[in-house]
Structures are given as structure tokens and as C-alpha cells.
mmCIF file of N, CA and C in Angstrom:
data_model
loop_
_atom_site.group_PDB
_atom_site.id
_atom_site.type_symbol
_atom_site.label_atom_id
_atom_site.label_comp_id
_atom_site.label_asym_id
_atom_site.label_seq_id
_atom_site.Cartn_x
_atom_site.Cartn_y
_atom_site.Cartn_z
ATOM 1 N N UNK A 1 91.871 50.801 3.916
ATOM 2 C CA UNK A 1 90.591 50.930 4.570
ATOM 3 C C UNK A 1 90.458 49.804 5.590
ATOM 4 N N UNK A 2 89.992 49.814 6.545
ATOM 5 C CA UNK A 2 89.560 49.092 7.842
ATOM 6 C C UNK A 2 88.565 48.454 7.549
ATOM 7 N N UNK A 3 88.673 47.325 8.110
ATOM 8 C CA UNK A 3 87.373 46.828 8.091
ATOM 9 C C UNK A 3 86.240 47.255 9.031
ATOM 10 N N UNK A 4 85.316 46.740 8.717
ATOM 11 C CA UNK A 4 83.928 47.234 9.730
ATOM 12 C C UNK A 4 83.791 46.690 11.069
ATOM 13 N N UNK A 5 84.059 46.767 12.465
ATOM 14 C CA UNK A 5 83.587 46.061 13.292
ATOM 15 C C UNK A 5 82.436 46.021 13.904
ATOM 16 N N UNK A 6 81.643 44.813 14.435
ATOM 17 C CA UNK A 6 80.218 45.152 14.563
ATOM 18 C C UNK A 6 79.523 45.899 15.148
ATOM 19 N N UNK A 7 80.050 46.776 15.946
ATOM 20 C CA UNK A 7 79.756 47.660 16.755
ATOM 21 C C UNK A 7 79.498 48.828 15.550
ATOM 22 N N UNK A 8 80.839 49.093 14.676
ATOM 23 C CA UNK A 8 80.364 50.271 13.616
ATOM 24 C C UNK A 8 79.885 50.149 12.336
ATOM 25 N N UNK A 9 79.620 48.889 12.054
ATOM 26 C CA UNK A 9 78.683 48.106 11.406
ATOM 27 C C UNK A 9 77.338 48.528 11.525
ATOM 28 N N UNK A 10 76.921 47.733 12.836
ATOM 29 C CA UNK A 10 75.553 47.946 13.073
ATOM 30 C C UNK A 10 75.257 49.504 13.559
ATOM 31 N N UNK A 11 76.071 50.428 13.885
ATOM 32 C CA UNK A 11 75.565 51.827 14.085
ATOM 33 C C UNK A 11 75.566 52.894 12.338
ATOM 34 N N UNK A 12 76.278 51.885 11.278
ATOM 35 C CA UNK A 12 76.292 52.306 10.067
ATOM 36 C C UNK A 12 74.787 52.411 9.655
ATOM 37 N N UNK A 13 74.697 50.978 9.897
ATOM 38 C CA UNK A 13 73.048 50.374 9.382
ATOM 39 C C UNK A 13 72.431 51.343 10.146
ATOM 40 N N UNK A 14 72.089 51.375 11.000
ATOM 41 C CA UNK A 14 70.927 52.021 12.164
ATOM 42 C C UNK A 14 70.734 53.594 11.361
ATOM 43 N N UNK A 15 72.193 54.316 11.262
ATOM 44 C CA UNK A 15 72.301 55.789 10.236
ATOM 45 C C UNK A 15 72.061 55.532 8.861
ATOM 46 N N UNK A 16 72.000 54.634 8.370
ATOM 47 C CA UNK A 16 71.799 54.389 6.709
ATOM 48 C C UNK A 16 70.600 54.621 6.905
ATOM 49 N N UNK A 17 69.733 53.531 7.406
ATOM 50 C CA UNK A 17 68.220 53.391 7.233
ATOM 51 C C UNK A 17 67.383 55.092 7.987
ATOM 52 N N UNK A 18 68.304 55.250 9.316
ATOM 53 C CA UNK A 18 67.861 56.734 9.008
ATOM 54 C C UNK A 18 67.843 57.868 7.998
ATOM 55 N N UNK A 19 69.086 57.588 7.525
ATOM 56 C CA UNK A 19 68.959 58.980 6.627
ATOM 57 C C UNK A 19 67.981 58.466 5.049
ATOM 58 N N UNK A 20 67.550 57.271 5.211
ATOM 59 C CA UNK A 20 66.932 57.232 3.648
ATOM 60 C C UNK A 20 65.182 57.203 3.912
ATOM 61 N N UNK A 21 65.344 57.504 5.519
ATOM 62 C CA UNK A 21 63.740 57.451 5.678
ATOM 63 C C UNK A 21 63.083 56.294 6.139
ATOM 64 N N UNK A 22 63.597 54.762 6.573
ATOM 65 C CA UNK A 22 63.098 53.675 6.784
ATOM 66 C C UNK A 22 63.100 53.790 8.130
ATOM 67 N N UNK A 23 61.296 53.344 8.317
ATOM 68 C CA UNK A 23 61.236 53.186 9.934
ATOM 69 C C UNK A 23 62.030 51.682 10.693
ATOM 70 N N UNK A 24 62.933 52.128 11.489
ATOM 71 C CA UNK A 24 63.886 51.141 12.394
ATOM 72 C C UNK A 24 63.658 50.627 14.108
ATOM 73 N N UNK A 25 63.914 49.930 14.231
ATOM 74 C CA UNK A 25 64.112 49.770 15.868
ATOM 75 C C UNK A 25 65.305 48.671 15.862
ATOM 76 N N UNK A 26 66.435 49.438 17.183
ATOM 77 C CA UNK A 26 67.199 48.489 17.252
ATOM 78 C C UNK A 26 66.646 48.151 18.916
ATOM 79 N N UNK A 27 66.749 46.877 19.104
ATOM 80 C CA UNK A 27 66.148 46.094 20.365
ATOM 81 C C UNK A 27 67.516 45.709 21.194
ATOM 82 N N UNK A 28 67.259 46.597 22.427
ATOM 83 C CA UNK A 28 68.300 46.137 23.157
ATOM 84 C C UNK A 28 68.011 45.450 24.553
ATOM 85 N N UNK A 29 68.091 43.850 25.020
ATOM 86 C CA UNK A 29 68.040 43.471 25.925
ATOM 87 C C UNK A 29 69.651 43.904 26.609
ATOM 88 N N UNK A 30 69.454 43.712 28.492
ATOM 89 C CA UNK A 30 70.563 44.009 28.663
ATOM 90 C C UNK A 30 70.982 42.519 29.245
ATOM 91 N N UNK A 31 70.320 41.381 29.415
ATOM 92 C CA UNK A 31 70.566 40.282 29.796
ATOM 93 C C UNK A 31 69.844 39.255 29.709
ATOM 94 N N UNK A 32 69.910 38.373 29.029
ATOM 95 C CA UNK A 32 69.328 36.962 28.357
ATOM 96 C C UNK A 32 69.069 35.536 29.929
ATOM 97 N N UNK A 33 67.552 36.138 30.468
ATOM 98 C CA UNK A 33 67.749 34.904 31.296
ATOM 99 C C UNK A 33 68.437 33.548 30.723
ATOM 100 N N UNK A 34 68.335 33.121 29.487
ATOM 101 C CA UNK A 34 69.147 31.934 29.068
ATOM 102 C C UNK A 34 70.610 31.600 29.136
ATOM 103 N N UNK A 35 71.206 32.943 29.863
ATOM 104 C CA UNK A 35 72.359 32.206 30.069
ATOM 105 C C UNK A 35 72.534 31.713 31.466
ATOM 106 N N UNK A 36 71.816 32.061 32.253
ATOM 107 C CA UNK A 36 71.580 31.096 33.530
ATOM 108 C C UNK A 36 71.252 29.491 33.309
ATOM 109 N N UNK A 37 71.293 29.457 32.014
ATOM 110 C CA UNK A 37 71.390 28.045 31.850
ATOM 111 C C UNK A 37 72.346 27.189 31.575
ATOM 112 N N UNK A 38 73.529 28.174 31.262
ATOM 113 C CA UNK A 38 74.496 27.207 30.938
ATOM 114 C C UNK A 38 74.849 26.370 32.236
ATOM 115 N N UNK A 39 75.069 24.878 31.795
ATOM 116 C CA UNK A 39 76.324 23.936 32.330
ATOM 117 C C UNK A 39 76.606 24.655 33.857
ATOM 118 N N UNK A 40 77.933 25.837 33.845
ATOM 119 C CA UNK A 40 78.342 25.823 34.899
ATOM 120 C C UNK A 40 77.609 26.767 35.477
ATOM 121 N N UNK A 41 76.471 27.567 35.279
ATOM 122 C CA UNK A 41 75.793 28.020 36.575
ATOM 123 C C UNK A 41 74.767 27.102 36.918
ATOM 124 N N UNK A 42 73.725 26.581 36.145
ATOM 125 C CA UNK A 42 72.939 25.470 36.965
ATOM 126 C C UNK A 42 73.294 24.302 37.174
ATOM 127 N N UNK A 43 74.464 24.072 37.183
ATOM 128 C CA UNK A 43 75.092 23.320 38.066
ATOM 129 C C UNK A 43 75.626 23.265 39.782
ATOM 130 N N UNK A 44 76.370 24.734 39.491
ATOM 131 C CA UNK A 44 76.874 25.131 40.621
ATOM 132 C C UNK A 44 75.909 26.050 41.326
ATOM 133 N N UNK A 45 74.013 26.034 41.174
ATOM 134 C CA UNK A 45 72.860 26.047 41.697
ATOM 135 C C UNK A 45 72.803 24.860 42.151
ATOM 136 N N UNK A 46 72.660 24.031 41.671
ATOM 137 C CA UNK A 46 72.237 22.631 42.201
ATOM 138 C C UNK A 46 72.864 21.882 43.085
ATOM 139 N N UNK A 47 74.319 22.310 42.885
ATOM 140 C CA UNK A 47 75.244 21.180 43.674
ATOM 141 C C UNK A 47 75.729 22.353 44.990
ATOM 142 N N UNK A 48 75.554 23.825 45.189
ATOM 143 C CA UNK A 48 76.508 24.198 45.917
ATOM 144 C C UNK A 48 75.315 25.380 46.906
ATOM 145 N N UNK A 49 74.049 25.931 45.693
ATOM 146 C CA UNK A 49 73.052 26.691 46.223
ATOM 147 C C UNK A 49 73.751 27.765 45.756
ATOM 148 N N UNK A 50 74.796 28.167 45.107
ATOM 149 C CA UNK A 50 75.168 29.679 44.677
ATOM 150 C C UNK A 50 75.185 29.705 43.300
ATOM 151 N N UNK A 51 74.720 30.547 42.751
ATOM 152 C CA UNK A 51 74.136 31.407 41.682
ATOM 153 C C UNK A 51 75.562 32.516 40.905
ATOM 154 N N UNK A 52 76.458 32.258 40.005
ATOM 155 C CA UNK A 52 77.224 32.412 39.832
ATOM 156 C C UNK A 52 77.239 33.652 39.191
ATOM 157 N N UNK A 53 77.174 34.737 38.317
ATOM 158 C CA UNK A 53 77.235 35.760 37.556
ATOM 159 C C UNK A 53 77.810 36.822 38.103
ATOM 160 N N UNK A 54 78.420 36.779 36.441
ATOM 161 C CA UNK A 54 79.369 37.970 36.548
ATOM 162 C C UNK A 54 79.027 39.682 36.760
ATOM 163 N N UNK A 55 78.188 39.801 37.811
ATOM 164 C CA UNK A 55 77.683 41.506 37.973
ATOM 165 C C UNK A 55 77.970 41.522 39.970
ATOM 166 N N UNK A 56 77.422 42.826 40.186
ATOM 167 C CA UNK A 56 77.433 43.015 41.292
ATOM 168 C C UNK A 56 76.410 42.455 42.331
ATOM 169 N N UNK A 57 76.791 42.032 43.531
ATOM 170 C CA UNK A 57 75.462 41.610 43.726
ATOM 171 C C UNK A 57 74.086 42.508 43.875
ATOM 172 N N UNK A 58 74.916 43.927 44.175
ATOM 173 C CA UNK A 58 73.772 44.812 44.280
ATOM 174 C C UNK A 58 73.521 45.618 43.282
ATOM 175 N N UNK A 59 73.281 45.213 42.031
ATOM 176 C CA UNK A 59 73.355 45.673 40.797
ATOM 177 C C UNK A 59 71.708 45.539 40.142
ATOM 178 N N UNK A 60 71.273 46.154 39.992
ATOM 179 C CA UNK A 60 70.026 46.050 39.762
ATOM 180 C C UNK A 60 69.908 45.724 38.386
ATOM 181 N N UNK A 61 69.733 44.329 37.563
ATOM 182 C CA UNK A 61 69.549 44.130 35.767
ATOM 183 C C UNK A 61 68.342 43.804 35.642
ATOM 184 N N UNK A 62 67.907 44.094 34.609
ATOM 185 C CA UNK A 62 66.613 44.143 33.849
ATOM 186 C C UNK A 62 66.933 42.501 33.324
ATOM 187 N N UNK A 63 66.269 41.760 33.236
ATOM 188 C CA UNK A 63 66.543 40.558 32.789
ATOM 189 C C UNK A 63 65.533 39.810 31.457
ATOM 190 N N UNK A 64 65.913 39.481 30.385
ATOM 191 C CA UNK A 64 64.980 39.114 29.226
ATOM 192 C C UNK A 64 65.011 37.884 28.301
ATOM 193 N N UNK A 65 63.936 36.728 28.152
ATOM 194 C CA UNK A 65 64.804 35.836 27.869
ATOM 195 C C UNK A 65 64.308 35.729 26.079
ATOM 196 N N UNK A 66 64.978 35.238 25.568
ATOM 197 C CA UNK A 66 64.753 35.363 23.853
ATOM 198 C C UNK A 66 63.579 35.500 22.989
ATOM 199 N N UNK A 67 62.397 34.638 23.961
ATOM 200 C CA UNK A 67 61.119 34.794 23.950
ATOM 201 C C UNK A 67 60.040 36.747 23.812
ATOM 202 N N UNK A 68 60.997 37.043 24.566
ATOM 203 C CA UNK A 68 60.921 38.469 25.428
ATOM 204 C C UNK A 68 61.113 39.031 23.827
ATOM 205 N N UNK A 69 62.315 38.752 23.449
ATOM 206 C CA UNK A 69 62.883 39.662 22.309
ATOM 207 C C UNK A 69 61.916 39.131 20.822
ATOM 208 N N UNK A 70 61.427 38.066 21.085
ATOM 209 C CA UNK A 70 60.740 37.897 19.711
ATOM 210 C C UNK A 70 59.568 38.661 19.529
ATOM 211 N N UNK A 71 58.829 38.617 21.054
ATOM 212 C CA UNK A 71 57.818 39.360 20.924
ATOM 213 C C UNK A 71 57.476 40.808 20.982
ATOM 214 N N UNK A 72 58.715 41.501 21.280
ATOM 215 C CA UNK A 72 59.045 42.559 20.953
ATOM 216 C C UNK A 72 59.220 43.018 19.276
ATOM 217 N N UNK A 73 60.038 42.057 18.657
ATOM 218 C CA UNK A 73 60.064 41.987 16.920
ATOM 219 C C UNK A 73 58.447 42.112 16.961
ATOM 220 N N UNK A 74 57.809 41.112 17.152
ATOM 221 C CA UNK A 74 56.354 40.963 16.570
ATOM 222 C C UNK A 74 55.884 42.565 16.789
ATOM 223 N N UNK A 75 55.865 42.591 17.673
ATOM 224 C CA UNK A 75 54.841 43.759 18.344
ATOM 225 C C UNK A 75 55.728 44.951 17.360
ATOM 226 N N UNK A 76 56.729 45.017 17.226
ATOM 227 C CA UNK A 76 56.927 46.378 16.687
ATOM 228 C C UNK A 76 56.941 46.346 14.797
ATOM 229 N N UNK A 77 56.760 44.758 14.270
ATOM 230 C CA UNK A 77 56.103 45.312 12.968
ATOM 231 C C UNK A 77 55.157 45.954 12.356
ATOM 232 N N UNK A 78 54.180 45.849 13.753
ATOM 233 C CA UNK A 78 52.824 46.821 14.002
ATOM 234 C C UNK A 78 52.928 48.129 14.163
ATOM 235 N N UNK A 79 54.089 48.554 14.797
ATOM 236 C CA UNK A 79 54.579 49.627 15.075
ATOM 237 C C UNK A 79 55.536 50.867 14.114
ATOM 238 N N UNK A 80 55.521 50.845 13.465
ATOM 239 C CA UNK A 80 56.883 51.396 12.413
ATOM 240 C C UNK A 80 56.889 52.910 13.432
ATOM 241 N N UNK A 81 55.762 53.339 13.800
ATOM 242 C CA UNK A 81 56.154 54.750 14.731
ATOM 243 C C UNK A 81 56.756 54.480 15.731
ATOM 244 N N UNK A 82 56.965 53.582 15.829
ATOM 245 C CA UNK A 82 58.079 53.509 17.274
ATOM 246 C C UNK A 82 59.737 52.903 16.728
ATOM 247 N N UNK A 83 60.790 53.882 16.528
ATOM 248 C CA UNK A 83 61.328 53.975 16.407
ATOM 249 C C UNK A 83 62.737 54.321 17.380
ATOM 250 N N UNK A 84 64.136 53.766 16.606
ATOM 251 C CA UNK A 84 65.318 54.016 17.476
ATOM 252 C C UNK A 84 65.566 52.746 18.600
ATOM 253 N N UNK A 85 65.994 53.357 19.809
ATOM 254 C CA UNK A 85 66.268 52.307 20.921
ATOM 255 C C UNK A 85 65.552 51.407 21.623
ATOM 256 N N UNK A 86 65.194 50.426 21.582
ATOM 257 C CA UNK A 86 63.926 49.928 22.117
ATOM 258 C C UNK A 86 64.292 48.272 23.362
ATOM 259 N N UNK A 87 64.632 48.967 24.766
ATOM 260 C CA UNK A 87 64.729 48.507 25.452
ATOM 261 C C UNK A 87 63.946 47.000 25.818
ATOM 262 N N UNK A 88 64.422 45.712 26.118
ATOM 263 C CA UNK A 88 63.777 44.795 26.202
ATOM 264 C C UNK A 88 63.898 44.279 27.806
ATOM 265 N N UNK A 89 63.608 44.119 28.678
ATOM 266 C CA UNK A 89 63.783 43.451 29.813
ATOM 267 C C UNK A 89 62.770 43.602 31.306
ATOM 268 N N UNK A 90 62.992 42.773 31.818
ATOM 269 C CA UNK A 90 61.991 43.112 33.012
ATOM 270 C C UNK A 90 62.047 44.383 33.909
ATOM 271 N N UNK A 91 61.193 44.681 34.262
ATOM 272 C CA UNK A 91 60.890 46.302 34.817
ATOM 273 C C UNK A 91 60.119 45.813 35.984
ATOM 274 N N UNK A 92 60.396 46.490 37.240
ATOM 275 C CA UNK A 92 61.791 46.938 37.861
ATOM 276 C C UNK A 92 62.429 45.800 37.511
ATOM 277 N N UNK A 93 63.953 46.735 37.536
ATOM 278 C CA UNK A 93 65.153 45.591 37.603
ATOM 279 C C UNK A 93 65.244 44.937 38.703
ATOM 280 N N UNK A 94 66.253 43.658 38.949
ATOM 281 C CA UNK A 94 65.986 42.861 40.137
ATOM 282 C C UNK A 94 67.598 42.803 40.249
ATOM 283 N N UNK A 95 68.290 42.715 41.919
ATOM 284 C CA UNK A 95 69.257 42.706 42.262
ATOM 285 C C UNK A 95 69.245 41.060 42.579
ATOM 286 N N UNK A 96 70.659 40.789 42.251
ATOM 287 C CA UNK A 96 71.127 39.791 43.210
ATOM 288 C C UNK A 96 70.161 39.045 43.753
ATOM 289 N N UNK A 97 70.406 39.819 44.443
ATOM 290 C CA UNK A 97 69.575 38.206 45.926
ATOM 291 C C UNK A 97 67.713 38.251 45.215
ATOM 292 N N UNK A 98 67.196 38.855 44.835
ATOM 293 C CA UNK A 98 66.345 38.814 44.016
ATOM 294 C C UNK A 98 66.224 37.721 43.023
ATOM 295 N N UNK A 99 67.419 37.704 41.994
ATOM 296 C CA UNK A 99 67.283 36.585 41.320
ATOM 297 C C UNK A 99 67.635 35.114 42.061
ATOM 298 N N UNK A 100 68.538 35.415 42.736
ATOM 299 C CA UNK A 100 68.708 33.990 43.369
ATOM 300 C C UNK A 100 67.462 33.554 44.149
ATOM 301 N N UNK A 101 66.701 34.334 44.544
ATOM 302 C CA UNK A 101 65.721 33.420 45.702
ATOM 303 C C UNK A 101 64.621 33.307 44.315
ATOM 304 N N UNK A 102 64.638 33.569 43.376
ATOM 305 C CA UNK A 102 63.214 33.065 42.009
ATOM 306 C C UNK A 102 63.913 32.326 41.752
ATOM 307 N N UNK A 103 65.391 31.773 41.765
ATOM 308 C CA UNK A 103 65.812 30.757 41.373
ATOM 309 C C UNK A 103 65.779 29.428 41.802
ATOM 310 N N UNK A 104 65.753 29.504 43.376
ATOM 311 C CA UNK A 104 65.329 28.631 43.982
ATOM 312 C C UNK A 104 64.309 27.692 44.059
ATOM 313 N N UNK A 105 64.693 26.208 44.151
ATOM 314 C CA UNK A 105 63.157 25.390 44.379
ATOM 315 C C UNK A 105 62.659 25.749 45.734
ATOM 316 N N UNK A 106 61.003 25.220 45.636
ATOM 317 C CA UNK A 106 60.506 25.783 46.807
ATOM 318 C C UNK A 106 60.556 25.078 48.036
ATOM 319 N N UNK A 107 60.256 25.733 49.234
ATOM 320 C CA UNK A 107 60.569 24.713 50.203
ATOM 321 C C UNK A 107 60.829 23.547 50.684
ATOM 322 N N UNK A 108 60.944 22.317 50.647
ATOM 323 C CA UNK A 108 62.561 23.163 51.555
ATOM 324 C C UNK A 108 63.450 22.898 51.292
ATOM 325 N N UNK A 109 63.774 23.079 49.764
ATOM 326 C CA UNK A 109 65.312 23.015 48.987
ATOM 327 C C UNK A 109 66.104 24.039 50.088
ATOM 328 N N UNK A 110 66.999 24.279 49.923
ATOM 329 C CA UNK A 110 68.253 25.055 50.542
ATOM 330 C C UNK A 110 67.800 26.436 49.685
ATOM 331 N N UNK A 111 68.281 27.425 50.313
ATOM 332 C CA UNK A 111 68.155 28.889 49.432
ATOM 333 C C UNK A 111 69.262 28.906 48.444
ATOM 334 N N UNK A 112 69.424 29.765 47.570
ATOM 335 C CA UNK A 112 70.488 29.840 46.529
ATOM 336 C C UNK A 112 70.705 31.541 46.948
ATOM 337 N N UNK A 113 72.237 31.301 46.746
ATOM 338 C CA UNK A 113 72.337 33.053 47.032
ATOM 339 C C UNK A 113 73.409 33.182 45.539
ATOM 340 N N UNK A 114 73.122 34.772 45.130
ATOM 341 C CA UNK A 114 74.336 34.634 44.242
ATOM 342 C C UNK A 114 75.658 35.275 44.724
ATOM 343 N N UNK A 115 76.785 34.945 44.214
ATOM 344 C CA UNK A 115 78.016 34.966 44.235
ATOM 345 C C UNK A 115 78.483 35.876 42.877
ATOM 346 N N UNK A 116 79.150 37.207 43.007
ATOM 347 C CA UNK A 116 79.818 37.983 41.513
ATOM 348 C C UNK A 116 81.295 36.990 41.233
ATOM 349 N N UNK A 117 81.308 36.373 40.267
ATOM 350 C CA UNK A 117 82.596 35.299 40.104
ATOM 351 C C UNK A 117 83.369 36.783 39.192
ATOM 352 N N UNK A 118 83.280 38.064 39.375
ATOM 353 C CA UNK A 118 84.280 38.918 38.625
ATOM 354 C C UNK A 118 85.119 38.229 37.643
ATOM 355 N N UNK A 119 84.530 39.212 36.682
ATOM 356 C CA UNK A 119 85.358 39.107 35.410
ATOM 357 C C UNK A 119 85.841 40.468 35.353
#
């Protein structure tokens, strides 16, 4: 027998608790403003004005930072009828150059543009 990986792990759980009747929500952010914090991107904001991440620049992400996701938990213990997939992030999504210019200090720092460092 195989072991479980978390991917079919957590889609086990999600079908367990369905089939025995327990109201669920799994919470899916698609991107944690907190990792714009690591080390080498606000760094290489500060020292260079480019905004490093790994997406397209014209990629439109919903962006959410952990805060986002707690209060989503809260709000949906109130909720048990809201069930299944439960999207977490900012609406509309924001491209690229979007996040880089909220990233920016305000006048008259230099603009920050972002850069896709492809992975």
C-alpha cells in the first residue's frame, strides 16, 4: 500500500466528511501577500525598484494575506451552509504592474515595476 500524499490526503478528508454528513469548507487562497516579504523580494524592491515573482506579468492573481484566511475560518463557523470550495483573495484580481505600483513608497521614491524571475 502507498502512502498518502497530501494532495490525496486532504481530498480523502474533504470525501470522508462528505459522505458522513459533516458540514466542510476547504479555503483556498491562491496567493499569500506574505510572501512578498521574504528577504529576497523586499530587498531587491528596495535596492533595485523591481518586484520579483514568479507569475506572468500580465497575469491577473487574486492576492490574500493570512489575516484574510483567518477571517474567513471565523466567518464560516457561522456558516456550516456554506460549504465545499471557498475561495480567499482579493477581487478583482490585480496584474503585475498593479501590484508593483501599491508596492511602491509614495512620491518620490522611484517606481517599482515587477520582473517574472520564471520558475
Amino acid at each position: 500500500m502507498s502512502r498518502p500524499t497530501p494532495k490525496r490526503a486532504a481530498a480523502a478528508l474533504v470525501s470522508g466528511l462528505a459522505d458522513i454528513g459533516v458540514s466542510h469548507a476547504v479555503i483556498a487562497p491562491t496567493f499569500y501577500l506574505e510572501n512578498l516579504l521574504m528577504p529576497y523580494v523586499i530587498d531587491t524592491v528596495r535596492e533595485r525598484g523591481v518586484l520579483p515573482y514568479p507569475i506572468r506579468v500580465d497575469f491577473p492573481a487574486s492576492w490574500a494575506s493570512h489575516l484574510d484566511v483567518a477571517d474567513a475560518v471565523v466567518a464560516l463557523f457561522d456558516r456550516p451552509d456554506i460549504t465545499g470550495l471557498v475561495s480567499v483573495g482579493q477581487f478583482p484580481a490585480i496584474t503585475g504592474p498593479d501590484l508593483a505600483e501599491a508596492s511602491a513608497s509614495p512620491p518620490p521614491a522611484p517606481p517599482v515595476r515587477l520582473t517574472d524571475i520564471g520558475l
